[in-house]
PDB file of C-alpha atoms in Angstrom:
ATOM      1  CA  MET A 251     -18.556  -1.441 -32.994  1.00  0.00           C
ATOM      2  CA  THR A 252     -19.999   2.078 -33.271  1.00  0.00           C
ATOM      3  CA  THR A 253     -23.679   2.894 -32.994  1.00  0.00           C
ATOM      4  CA  PRO A 254     -25.563   5.647 -34.804  1.00  0.00           C
ATOM      5  CA  ALA A 255     -25.190   8.976 -33.049  1.00  0.00           C
ATOM      6  CA  LEU A 256     -28.339  10.230 -31.368  1.00  0.00           C
ATOM      7  CA  PRO A 257     -29.438  13.799 -30.755  1.00  0.00           C
ATOM      8  CA  VAL A 258     -29.107  14.890 -27.139  1.00  0.00           C
ATOM      9  CA  ALA A 259     -32.463  14.974 -25.371  1.00  0.00           C
ATOM     10  CA  ALA A 260     -33.956  18.378 -24.717  1.00  0.00           C
ATOM     11  CA  GLY A 261     -32.693  19.912 -21.496  1.00  0.00           C
ATOM     12  CA  THR A 262     -29.603  17.704 -21.336  1.00  0.00           C
ATOM     13  CA  ASP A 263     -26.450  19.593 -20.358  1.00  0.00           C
ATOM     14  CA  ARG A 264     -23.780  18.476 -22.835  1.00  0.00           C
ATOM     15  CA  MET A 265     -20.971  19.990 -20.776  1.00  0.00           C
ATOM     16  CA  LEU A 266     -22.178  18.084 -17.716  1.00  0.00           C
ATOM     17  CA  LEU A 267     -21.982  14.814 -19.656  1.00  0.00           C
ATOM     18  CA  ILE A 268     -18.446  15.612 -20.800  1.00  0.00           C
ATOM     19  CA  GLU A 269     -17.377  16.706 -17.319  1.00  0.00           C
ATOM     20  CA  THR A 270     -18.794  13.491 -15.856  1.00  0.00           C
ATOM     21  CA  PHE A 271     -16.827  11.394 -18.345  1.00  0.00           C
ATOM     22  CA  VAL A 272     -13.587  13.286 -17.612  1.00  0.00           C
ATOM     23  CA  ARG A 273     -14.164  12.876 -13.867  1.00  0.00           C
ATOM     24  CA  ILE A 274     -14.725   9.103 -14.278  1.00  0.00           C
ATOM     25  CA  VAL A 275     -11.443   8.736 -16.149  1.00  0.00           C
ATOM     26  CA  GLU A 276      -9.445  10.833 -13.676  1.00  0.00           C
ATOM     27  CA  ALA A 277     -11.063   9.343 -10.559  1.00  0.00           C
ATOM     28  CA  GLY A 278     -10.620   5.791 -11.814  1.00  0.00           C
ATOM     29  CA  SER A 279     -14.142   4.569 -11.165  1.00  0.00           C
ATOM     30  CA  LEU A 280     -17.788   5.579 -11.408  1.00  0.00           C
ATOM     31  CA  SER A 281     -18.207   5.523  -7.633  1.00  0.00           C
ATOM     32  CA  ALA A 282     -15.205   7.821  -7.051  1.00  0.00           C
ATOM     33  CA  ALA A 283     -16.468  10.225  -9.731  1.00  0.00           C
ATOM     34  CA  ALA A 284     -19.905  10.240  -8.100  1.00  0.00           C
ATOM     35  CA  ALA A 285     -18.337  11.092  -4.725  1.00  0.00           C
ATOM     36  CA  GLN A 286     -16.372  13.964  -6.260  1.00  0.00           C
ATOM     37  CA  MET A 287     -19.430  15.383  -7.994  1.00  0.00           C
ATOM     38  CA  GLY A 288     -21.735  14.971  -5.027  1.00  0.00           C
ATOM     39  CA  GLY A 289     -24.005  12.539  -6.883  1.00  0.00           C
ATOM     40  CA  THR A 290     -24.738   8.827  -7.026  1.00  0.00           C
ATOM     41  CA  GLN A 291     -23.157   6.044  -9.039  1.00  0.00           C
ATOM     42  CA  PRO A 292     -26.368   5.287 -10.987  1.00  0.00           C
ATOM     43  CA  THR A 293     -26.591   8.958 -12.024  1.00  0.00           C
ATOM     44  CA  VAL A 294     -22.981   8.966 -13.207  1.00  0.00           C
ATOM     45  CA  SER A 295     -23.546   5.700 -15.061  1.00  0.00           C
ATOM     46  CA  ARG A 296     -26.627   7.114 -16.825  1.00  0.00           C
ATOM     47  CA  ARG A 297     -24.694  10.194 -17.911  1.00  0.00           C
ATOM     48  CA  LEU A 298     -21.906   8.043 -19.320  1.00  0.00           C
ATOM     49  CA  GLN A 299     -24.397   5.890 -21.236  1.00  0.00           C
ATOM     50  CA  LEU A 300     -26.142   8.974 -22.605  1.00  0.00           C
ATOM     51  CA  LEU A 301     -22.806  10.472 -23.733  1.00  0.00           C
ATOM     52  CA  GLU A 302     -21.892   7.198 -25.457  1.00  0.00           C
ATOM     53  CA  ARG A 303     -25.272   7.063 -27.210  1.00  0.00           C
ATOM     54  CA  THR A 304     -24.991  10.729 -28.187  1.00  0.00           C
ATOM     55  CA  MET A 305     -21.470  10.280 -29.583  1.00  0.00           C
ATOM     56  CA  GLY A 306     -22.310   6.965 -31.210  1.00  0.00           C
ATOM     57  CA  VAL A 307     -19.169   5.305 -29.822  1.00  0.00           C
ATOM     58  CA  ARG A 308     -18.138   3.240 -26.825  1.00  0.00           C
ATOM     59  CA  LEU A 309     -15.852   5.237 -24.543  1.00  0.00           C
ATOM     60  CA  LEU A 310     -14.960   2.844 -21.728  1.00  0.00           C
ATOM     61  CA  LYS A 311     -14.341  -0.855 -21.231  1.00  0.00           C
ATOM     62  CA  ARG A 312     -15.557  -1.756 -17.784  1.00  0.00           C
ATOM     63  CA  SER A 313     -14.764  -4.806 -15.636  1.00  0.00           C
ATOM     64  CA  THR A 314     -15.372  -5.590 -11.985  1.00  0.00           C
ATOM     65  CA  HIS A 315     -11.933  -4.236 -11.031  1.00  0.00           C
ATOM     66  CA  ALA A 316     -11.062  -1.431 -13.416  1.00  0.00           C
ATOM     67  CA  ILE A 317     -12.067   0.794 -16.309  1.00  0.00           C
ATOM     68  CA  ARG A 318     -10.046   1.307 -19.482  1.00  0.00           C
ATOM     69  CA  LEU A 319     -10.430   3.840 -22.243  1.00  0.00           C
ATOM     70  CA  THR A 320     -11.253   2.682 -25.735  1.00  0.00           C
ATOM     71  CA  GLU A 321      -9.434   4.351 -28.624  1.00  0.00           C
ATOM     72  CA  ASP A 322     -12.469   6.603 -29.141  1.00  0.00           C
ATOM     73  CA  GLY A 323     -12.604   7.196 -25.408  1.00  0.00           C
ATOM     74  CA  GLN A 324      -9.002   8.380 -25.336  1.00  0.00           C
ATOM     75  CA  ARG A 325      -9.725  10.962 -28.039  1.00  0.00           C
ATOM     76  CA  CYS A 326     -12.911  12.044 -26.271  1.00  0.00           C
ATOM     77  CA  TYR A 327     -11.055  12.401 -22.962  1.00  0.00           C
ATOM     78  CA  GLU A 328      -8.318  14.627 -24.435  1.00  0.00           C
ATOM     79  CA  ARG A 329     -10.807  16.855 -26.258  1.00  0.00           C
ATOM     80  CA  GLY A 330     -13.130  16.859 -23.253  1.00  0.00           C
ATOM     81  CA  LYS A 331     -10.415  18.251 -20.984  1.00  0.00           C
ATOM     82  CA  GLU A 332      -9.722  21.003 -23.509  1.00  0.00           C
ATOM     83  CA  LEU A 333     -13.421  21.855 -23.795  1.00  0.00           C
ATOM     84  CA  LEU A 334     -13.839  22.062 -20.020  1.00  0.00           C
ATOM     85  CA  ALA A 335     -10.808  24.339 -19.675  1.00  0.00           C
ATOM     86  CA  THR A 336     -12.094  26.571 -22.485  1.00  0.00           C
ATOM     87  CA  PHE A 337     -15.575  26.728 -20.959  1.00  0.00           C
ATOM     88  CA  GLN A 338     -14.224  27.617 -17.522  1.00  0.00           C
ATOM     89  CA  SER A 339     -12.116  30.388 -19.073  1.00  0.00           C
ATOM     90  CA  PHE A 340     -15.184  31.608 -20.952  1.00  0.00           C
ATOM     91  CA  GLU A 341     -17.221  31.699 -17.732  1.00  0.00           C
ATOM     92  CA  SER A 342     -14.497  33.644 -15.960  1.00  0.00           C
ATOM     93  CA  GLU A 343     -14.218  36.227 -18.751  1.00  0.00           C
ATOM     94  CA  VAL A 344     -17.986  36.728 -19.056  1.00  0.00           C
ATOM     95  CA  ARG A 345     -18.452  37.152 -15.321  1.00  0.00           C
ATOM     96  CA  GLY A 346     -15.381  39.382 -15.068  1.00  0.00           C
ATOM     97  CA  ALA A 347     -15.078  42.079 -12.449  1.00  0.00           C
ATOM     98  CA  GLY A 348     -18.852  42.232 -12.056  1.00  0.00           C
ATOM     99  CA  ASP A 349     -18.774  38.915 -10.237  1.00  0.00           C
ATOM    100  CA  GLU A 350     -18.641  40.611  -6.833  1.00  0.00           C
ATOM    101  CA  PRO A 351     -18.864  38.117  -3.955  1.00  0.00           C
ATOM    102  CA  ALA A 352     -21.375  38.688  -1.191  1.00  0.00           C
ATOM    103  CA  GLY A 353     -22.649  36.666   1.748  1.00  0.00           C
ATOM    104  CA  MET A 354     -20.987  34.217   4.124  1.00  0.00           C
ATOM    105  CA  LEU A 355     -17.799  32.163   3.599  1.00  0.00           C
ATOM    106  CA  ARG A 356     -17.130  29.343   6.068  1.00  0.00           C
ATOM    107  CA  VAL A 357     -13.468  28.324   6.361  1.00  0.00           C
ATOM    108  CA  VAL A 358     -11.773  25.762   8.603  1.00  0.00           C
ATOM    109  CA  ALA A 359      -8.083  26.404   9.354  1.00  0.00           C
ATOM    110  CA  PRO A 360      -5.531  24.732  11.666  1.00  0.00           C
ATOM    111  CA  HIS A 361      -5.229  26.380  15.072  1.00  0.00           C
ATOM    112  CA  VAL A 362      -1.708  27.768  14.719  1.00  0.00           C
ATOM    113  CA  PHE A 363      -1.903  28.918  11.104  1.00  0.00           C
ATOM    114  CA  GLY A 364      -5.454  30.144  11.550  1.00  0.00           C
ATOM    115  CA  GLN A 365      -4.455  32.439  14.406  1.00  0.00           C
ATOM    116  CA  ASP A 366      -1.291  33.750  12.803  1.00  0.00           C
ATOM    117  CA  GLN A 367      -0.077  33.144   9.257  1.00  0.00           C
ATOM    118  CA  PHE A 368      -3.386  33.408   7.413  1.00  0.00           C
ATOM    119  CA  ILE A 369      -4.949  36.351   9.248  1.00  0.00           C
ATOM    120  CA  GLU A 370      -3.284  38.879   6.931  1.00  0.00           C
ATOM    121  CA  PRO A 371      -4.631  37.367   3.669  1.00  0.00           C
ATOM    122  CA  LEU A 372      -8.006  36.904   5.372  1.00  0.00           C
ATOM    123  CA  ALA A 373      -8.028  40.619   6.240  1.00  0.00           C
ATOM    124  CA  LYS A 374      -7.164  41.506   2.628  1.00  0.00           C
ATOM    125  CA  TYR A 375     -10.107  39.405   1.447  1.00  0.00           C
ATOM    126  CA  LEU A 376     -12.561  41.150   3.755  1.00  0.00           C
ATOM    127  CA  LYS A 377     -11.221  44.595   2.891  1.00  0.00           C
ATOM    128  CA  ARG A 378     -11.352  43.952  -0.843  1.00  0.00           C
ATOM    129  CA  TYR A 379     -14.883  42.519  -0.715  1.00  0.00           C
ATOM    130  CA  PRO A 380     -16.875  44.563   1.824  1.00  0.00           C
ATOM    131  CA  ASN A 381     -20.078  42.596   1.168  1.00  0.00           C
ATOM    132  CA  MET A 382     -18.484  39.400   2.442  1.00  0.00           C
ATOM    133  CA  ARG A 383     -18.592  37.942   5.948  1.00  0.00           C
ATOM    134  CA  VAL A 384     -16.348  35.067   7.060  1.00  0.00           C
ATOM    135  CA  GLU A 385     -16.838  32.379   9.673  1.00  0.00           C
ATOM    136  CA  TRP A 386     -13.217  31.449  10.524  1.00  0.00           C
ATOM    137  CA  LEU A 387     -13.244  28.101  12.330  1.00  0.00           C
ATOM    138  CA  LEU A 388     -10.108  26.662  13.933  1.00  0.00           C
ATOM    139  CA  HIS A 389      -9.858  22.852  13.842  1.00  0.00           C
ATOM    140  CA  ASP A 390      -6.872  20.593  13.282  1.00  0.00           C
ATOM    141  CA  ARG A 391      -9.112  17.828  11.940  1.00  0.00           C
ATOM    142  CA  MET A 392     -10.357  17.611   8.364  1.00  0.00           C
ATOM    143  CA  PRO A 393     -14.043  18.607   8.316  1.00  0.00           C
ATOM    144  CA  ASP A 394     -16.801  16.945   6.323  1.00  0.00           C
ATOM    145  CA  LEU A 395     -17.166  19.833   3.880  1.00  0.00           C
ATOM    146  CA  ILE A 396     -20.680  18.959   2.731  1.00  0.00           C
ATOM    147  CA  ALA A 397     -22.205  17.844   6.031  1.00  0.00           C
ATOM    148  CA  GLU A 398     -20.716  20.783   7.959  1.00  0.00           C
ATOM    149  CA  ASN A 399     -21.515  23.314   5.223  1.00  0.00           C
ATOM    150  CA  VAL A 400     -17.877  24.404   4.963  1.00  0.00           C
ATOM    151  CA  ASP A 401     -16.744  26.226   1.807  1.00  0.00           C
ATOM    152  CA  CYS A 402     -13.091  25.250   2.151  1.00  0.00           C
ATOM    153  CA  ALA A 403     -10.427  24.111   4.604  1.00  0.00           C
ATOM    154  CA  ILE A 404      -6.724  24.890   4.945  1.00  0.00           C
ATOM    155  CA  ARG A 405      -4.839  21.689   5.693  1.00  0.00           C
ATOM    156  CA  VAL A 406      -1.231  21.010   6.694  1.00  0.00           C
ATOM    157  CA  GLY A 407       0.039  17.622   5.517  1.00  0.00           C
ATOM    158  CA  ALA A 408      -1.000  15.217   2.790  1.00  0.00           C
ATOM    159  CA  VAL A 409      -4.618  15.208   1.580  1.00  0.00           C
ATOM    160  CA  THR A 410      -5.671  11.614   0.895  1.00  0.00           C
ATOM    161  CA  ASP A 411      -9.421  12.037   0.349  1.00  0.00           C
ATOM    162  CA  PRO A 412     -10.062  11.489  -3.401  1.00  0.00           C
ATOM    163  CA  SER A 413     -13.479  13.151  -3.200  1.00  0.00           C
ATOM    164  CA  VAL A 414     -12.098  16.677  -2.625  1.00  0.00           C
ATOM    165  CA  ILE A 415     -10.078  19.135  -4.696  1.00  0.00           C
ATOM    166  CA  ALA A 416      -6.791  20.230  -3.098  1.00  0.00           C
ATOM    167  CA  VAL A 417      -4.915  23.360  -4.219  1.00  0.00           C
ATOM    168  CA  LYS A 418      -1.339  23.423  -2.953  1.00  0.00           C
ATOM    169  CA  LEU A 419      -0.500  26.756  -1.312  1.00  0.00           C
ATOM    170  CA  GLY A 420       3.058  26.073  -0.223  1.00  0.00           C
ATOM    171  CA  GLU A 421       5.241  24.069   2.141  1.00  0.00           C
ATOM    172  CA  VAL A 422       6.303  24.306   5.787  1.00  0.00           C
ATOM    173  CA  PRO A 423      10.052  23.681   6.403  1.00  0.00           C
ATOM    174  CA  ARG A 424      10.748  21.709   9.601  1.00  0.00           C
ATOM    175  CA  ILE A 425      13.827  21.739  11.836  1.00  0.00           C
ATOM    176  CA  VAL A 426      15.083  20.030  15.014  1.00  0.00           C
ATOM    177  CA  VAL A 427      15.344  22.184  18.146  1.00  0.00           C
ATOM    178  CA  ALA A 428      15.971  21.873  21.887  1.00  0.00           C
ATOM    179  CA  SER A 429      16.502  24.048  24.924  1.00  0.00           C
ATOM    180  CA  PRO A 430      20.137  24.925  25.820  1.00  0.00           C
ATOM    181  CA  ASP A 431      19.343  23.418  29.243  1.00  0.00           C
ATOM    182  CA  LEU A 432      18.785  20.013  27.641  1.00  0.00           C
ATOM    183  CA  LEU A 433      22.317  20.084  26.229  1.00  0.00           C
ATOM    184  CA  ALA A 434      23.739  20.967  29.685  1.00  0.00           C
ATOM    185  CA  GLY A 435      26.609  22.913  28.181  1.00  0.00           C
ATOM    186  CA  GLY A 436      27.625  20.100  25.854  1.00  0.00           C
ATOM    187  CA  PRO A 437      28.257  20.478  22.102  1.00  0.00           C
ATOM    188  CA  VAL A 438      25.331  20.933  19.720  1.00  0.00           C
ATOM    189  CA  PRO A 439      24.525  17.567  18.075  1.00  0.00           C
ATOM    190  CA  GLN A 440      25.372  17.591  14.359  1.00  0.00           C
ATOM    191  CA  ASP A 441      23.973  14.308  13.002  1.00  0.00           C
ATOM    192  CA  PRO A 442      21.049  11.864  13.478  1.00  0.00           C
ATOM    193  CA  PRO A 443      22.906   9.275  15.630  1.00  0.00           C
ATOM    194  CA  GLU A 444      23.640  12.011  18.188  1.00  0.00           C
ATOM    195  CA  LEU A 445      19.991  13.148  18.104  1.00  0.00           C
ATOM    196  CA  ALA A 446      18.766   9.589  18.627  1.00  0.00           C
ATOM    197  CA  ARG A 447      20.494   9.474  22.023  1.00  0.00           C
ATOM    198  CA  LEU A 448      18.562  12.466  23.403  1.00  0.00           C
ATOM    199  CA  PRO A 449      15.075  12.501  24.993  1.00  0.00           C
ATOM    200  CA  TRP A 450      12.362  13.408  22.466  1.00  0.00           C
ATOM    201  CA  LEU A 451       8.994  15.080  22.185  1.00  0.00           C
ATOM    202  CA  ALA A 452       6.460  14.022  19.512  1.00  0.00           C
ATOM    203  CA  LEU A 453       3.982  16.007  17.442  1.00  0.00           C
ATOM    204  CA  ARG A 454       1.512  13.159  17.003  1.00  0.00           C
ATOM    205  CA  THR A 455      -0.081  14.586  13.871  1.00  0.00           C
ATOM    206  CA  PHE A 456       3.128  14.079  11.876  1.00  0.00           C
ATOM    207  CA  TYR A 457       5.525  11.821  13.805  1.00  0.00           C
ATOM    208  CA  ARG A 458       5.166   9.528  16.809  1.00  0.00           C
ATOM    209  CA  THR A 459       7.849   6.855  17.133  1.00  0.00           C
ATOM    210  CA  GLU A 460      10.223   7.483  14.218  1.00  0.00           C
ATOM    211  CA  VAL A 461      12.063  10.487  12.801  1.00  0.00           C
ATOM    212  CA  THR A 462      13.490  10.702   9.271  1.00  0.00           C
ATOM    213  CA  LEU A 463      15.922  13.469   8.312  1.00  0.00           C
ATOM    214  CA  THR A 464      17.590  14.436   5.032  1.00  0.00           C
ATOM    215  CA  HIS A 465      21.015  16.061   4.706  1.00  0.00           C
ATOM    216  CA  CYS A 466      20.704  19.453   2.978  1.00  0.00           C
ATOM    217  CA  GLY A 467      23.873  18.966   0.933  1.00  0.00           C
ATOM    218  CA  SER A 468      24.224  15.278   0.099  1.00  0.00           C
ATOM    219  CA  GLY A 469      20.557  14.247   0.159  1.00  0.00           C
ATOM    220  CA  ASP A 470      21.436  11.349   2.469  1.00  0.00           C
ATOM    221  CA  ARG A 471      18.392  10.163   4.446  1.00  0.00           C
ATOM    222  CA  GLN A 472      18.554   8.630   7.905  1.00  0.00           C
ATOM    223  CA  SER A 473      15.801   7.342  10.179  1.00  0.00           C
ATOM    224  CA  PHE A 474      15.843   6.511  13.864  1.00  0.00           C
ATOM    225  CA  ASP A 475      13.303   5.406  16.465  1.00  0.00           C
ATOM    226  CA  ILE A 476      12.236   7.590  19.369  1.00  0.00           C
ATOM    227  CA  GLN A 477      10.382   6.942  22.623  1.00  0.00           C
ATOM    228  CA  PRO A 478       8.877  10.362  23.278  1.00  0.00           C
ATOM    229  CA  ARG A 479       8.635  11.611  26.851  1.00  0.00           C
ATOM    230  CA  LEU A 480       5.662  13.718  25.758  1.00  0.00           C
ATOM    231  CA  SER A 481       3.329  13.403  22.789  1.00  0.00           C
ATOM    232  CA  THR A 482       1.001  16.214  21.762  1.00  0.00           C
ATOM    233  CA  ASP A 483      -1.121  17.270  18.789  1.00  0.00           C
ATOM    234  CA  GLY A 484      -0.437  20.975  19.382  1.00  0.00           C
ATOM    235  CA  LEU A 485       2.514  22.831  17.841  1.00  0.00           C
ATOM    236  CA  HIS A 486       2.566  25.521  20.549  1.00  0.00           C
ATOM    237  CA  ALA A 487       2.555  22.843  23.254  1.00  0.00           C
ATOM    238  CA  LEU A 488       5.448  21.113  21.506  1.00  0.00           C
ATOM    239  CA  ARG A 489       7.444  24.344  21.291  1.00  0.00           C
ATOM    240  CA  ASN A 490       6.785  25.330  24.904  1.00  0.00           C
ATOM    241  CA  SER A 491       7.702  21.834  26.126  1.00  0.00           C
ATOM    242  CA  ALA A 492      10.977  22.078  24.227  1.00  0.00           C
ATOM    243  CA  ILE A 493      11.681  25.474  25.835  1.00  0.00           C
ATOM    244  CA  GLN A 494      11.137  23.857  29.235  1.00  0.00           C
ATOM    245  CA  GLY A 495      13.902  21.377  28.448  1.00  0.00           C
ATOM    246  CA  LEU A 496      11.671  18.289  28.318  1.00  0.00           C
ATOM    247  CA  GLY A 497      13.137  16.989  25.070  1.00  0.00           C
ATOM    248  CA  VAL A 498      14.089  17.510  21.444  1.00  0.00           C
ATOM    249  CA  ALA A 499      11.333  18.694  19.104  1.00  0.00           C
ATOM    250  CA  LEU A 500      10.832  18.607  15.348  1.00  0.00           C
ATOM    251  CA  GLY A 501       8.607  21.456  14.233  1.00  0.00           C
ATOM    252  CA  SER A 502       7.838  24.234  11.776  1.00  0.00           C
ATOM    253  CA  ALA A 503      10.830  26.512  11.314  1.00  0.00           C
ATOM    254  CA  TRP A 504       8.701  29.680  11.354  1.00  0.00           C
ATOM    255  CA  ALA A 505       7.185  28.733  14.730  1.00  0.00           C
ATOM    256  CA  MET A 506      10.634  28.378  16.303  1.00  0.00           C
ATOM    257  CA  GLN A 507      12.410  31.408  14.802  1.00  0.00           C
ATOM    258  CA  ASP A 508      11.689  33.921  17.592  1.00  0.00           C
ATOM    259  CA  ASP A 509      12.816  31.467  20.279  1.00  0.00           C
ATOM    260  CA  LEU A 510      15.968  30.646  18.310  1.00  0.00           C
ATOM    261  CA  ALA A 511      16.795  34.358  17.996  1.00  0.00           C
ATOM    262  CA  ALA A 512      16.216  34.893  21.732  1.00  0.00           C
ATOM    263  CA  GLY A 513      18.355  31.895  22.712  1.00  0.00           C
ATOM    264  CA  ARG A 514      15.457  29.980  24.264  1.00  0.00           C
ATOM    265  CA  LEU A 515      15.976  27.214  21.702  1.00  0.00           C
ATOM    266  CA  VAL A 516      18.997  25.892  19.792  1.00  0.00           C
ATOM    267  CA  HIS A 517      18.907  24.574  16.218  1.00  0.00           C
ATOM    268  CA  LEU A 518      20.238  21.000  16.371  1.00  0.00           C
ATOM    269  CA  ALA A 519      21.862  19.205  13.418  1.00  0.00           C
ATOM    270  CA  PRO A 520      21.461  22.346  11.261  1.00  0.00           C
ATOM    271  CA  GLN A 521      22.501  20.521   8.080  1.00  0.00           C
ATOM    272  CA  TRP A 522      19.578  18.096   8.446  1.00  0.00           C
ATOM    273  CA  ARG A 523      15.872  18.676   7.756  1.00  0.00           C
ATOM    274  CA  ALA A 524      12.686  16.684   7.949  1.00  0.00           C
ATOM    275  CA  ASP A 525      10.537  16.623   4.825  1.00  0.00           C
ATOM    276  CA  ALA A 526       8.609  19.874   4.446  1.00  0.00           C
ATOM    277  CA  LEU A 527       4.871  19.596   5.061  1.00  0.00           C
ATOM    278  CA  PRO A 528       2.610  20.629   2.171  1.00  0.00           C
ATOM    279  CA  VAL A 529      -0.170  23.129   2.847  1.00  0.00           C
ATOM    280  CA  PHE A 530      -3.384  22.775   0.830  1.00  0.00           C
ATOM    281  CA  LEU A 531      -6.610  24.671   0.395  1.00  0.00           C
ATOM    282  CA  VAL A 532      -9.288  21.977   0.083  1.00  0.00           C
ATOM    283  CA  TYR A 533     -12.845  22.282  -1.216  1.00  0.00           C
ATOM    284  CA  ALA A 534     -15.630  20.056  -2.504  1.00  0.00           C
ATOM    285  CA  PRO A 535     -15.969  19.665  -6.295  1.00  0.00           C
ATOM    286  CA  SER A 536     -18.733  21.681  -7.916  1.00  0.00           C
ATOM    287  CA  ARG A 537     -19.391  22.555 -11.522  1.00  0.00           C
ATOM    288  CA  PHE A 538     -20.137  26.175 -10.646  1.00  0.00           C
ATOM    289  CA  GLN A 539     -17.690  27.458  -8.064  1.00  0.00           C
ATOM    290  CA  PRO A 540     -19.247  30.381  -6.155  1.00  0.00           C
ATOM    291  CA  ALA A 541     -17.561  33.773  -6.487  1.00  0.00           C
ATOM    292  CA  ARG A 542     -16.940  33.977  -2.739  1.00  0.00           C
ATOM    293  CA  LEU A 543     -14.758  30.848  -2.891  1.00  0.00           C
ATOM    294  CA  ARG A 544     -13.007  31.696  -6.171  1.00  0.00           C
ATOM    295  CA  ARG A 545     -11.970  35.117  -4.884  1.00  0.00           C
ATOM    296  CA  PHE A 546     -10.819  33.645  -1.559  1.00  0.00           C
ATOM    297  CA  ILE A 547      -8.592  31.102  -3.337  1.00  0.00           C
ATOM    298  CA  GLU A 548      -7.147  33.880  -5.509  1.00  0.00           C
ATOM    299  CA  ILE A 549      -6.211  35.998  -2.486  1.00  0.00           C
ATOM    300  CA  MET A 550      -4.796  33.051  -0.544  1.00  0.00           C
ATOM    301  CA  ARG A 551      -2.458  32.328  -3.454  1.00  0.00           C
ATOM    302  CA  GLU A 552      -1.691  35.976  -4.176  1.00  0.00           C
ATOM    303  CA  HIS A 553      -0.790  36.826  -0.570  1.00  0.00           C
ATOM    304  CA  LEU A 554       0.902  33.596   0.444  1.00  0.00           C
ATOM    305  CA  PRO A 555       2.621  33.878   3.840  1.00  0.00           C
ATOM    306  CA  MET A 556       6.370  34.253   3.372  1.00  0.00           C
ATOM    307  CA  GLU A 557       7.062  31.144   5.453  1.00  0.00           C
ATOM    308  CA  LEU A 558       5.082  28.975   3.018  1.00  0.00           C
ATOM    309  CA  ALA A 559       6.631  30.461  -0.093  1.00  0.00           C
ATOM    310  CA  GLY A 560      10.058  29.212   0.967  1.00  0.00           C
ATOM    311  CA  HIS A 561      11.602  32.689   1.420  1.00  0.00           C
TER     312      HIS A 561
END
């Protein structure tokens, strides 16, 4: 049953009401939408009720376990997404080149990537925007973006937090390597059963007691258990331990390439790969994204390190 449409109260942001509704639908619940928007569930609920009263229709059917769109809600959701995209494009065009970033950008990056792969795009950002300063923090943990006042974080691996926005930058190919000393002059292992018989090292962030590999040609997947002689959360420590002959390592191909070329490491089972690790740029949702962050995201995507672009 529809209700008479009401005029929106003075000072009410219509776009905010629409954005809130779209966020509720995409997040799956009022509480998840509130977390994404940095608000509270009662606030989100009030906005939804006001939008329904304004439109004169019921948009959602709510139960204790789930929310479902009404027929009117489905139409409102589709049009709402279009309106938000149009408004964001409008904002971008109006601000244009005059939207020059200035101030401080705080970024958290993983230790290895933050010291190597992403320094070049960071330098391009600072050169292009001379009024910007950057606090470049190296942590392998995911920060609390709001509590730690961090503008964005670069993360390797899956992002499971539904309250953040994750922009995929690329992927990190991974290969199996070992020191020639570990092979003791024997043949280079070519398949997973041969690898399973060797001593192993573990990169705890991504694998601990099991390794899964996929054949590059056939797509065949095989898994096997390992009992690592050494476990670490540092990629450089993993690589150096492999060079010392302590065990087989599974790591980022770009991090091993110089040692492979110099003969310090050997590529084992070259027709097999572990799943590539996604790399994301993560930031907290906000209706108005500051210029300093928008421009940083643009440059990170524009000057993607070759190793992440799959070249």
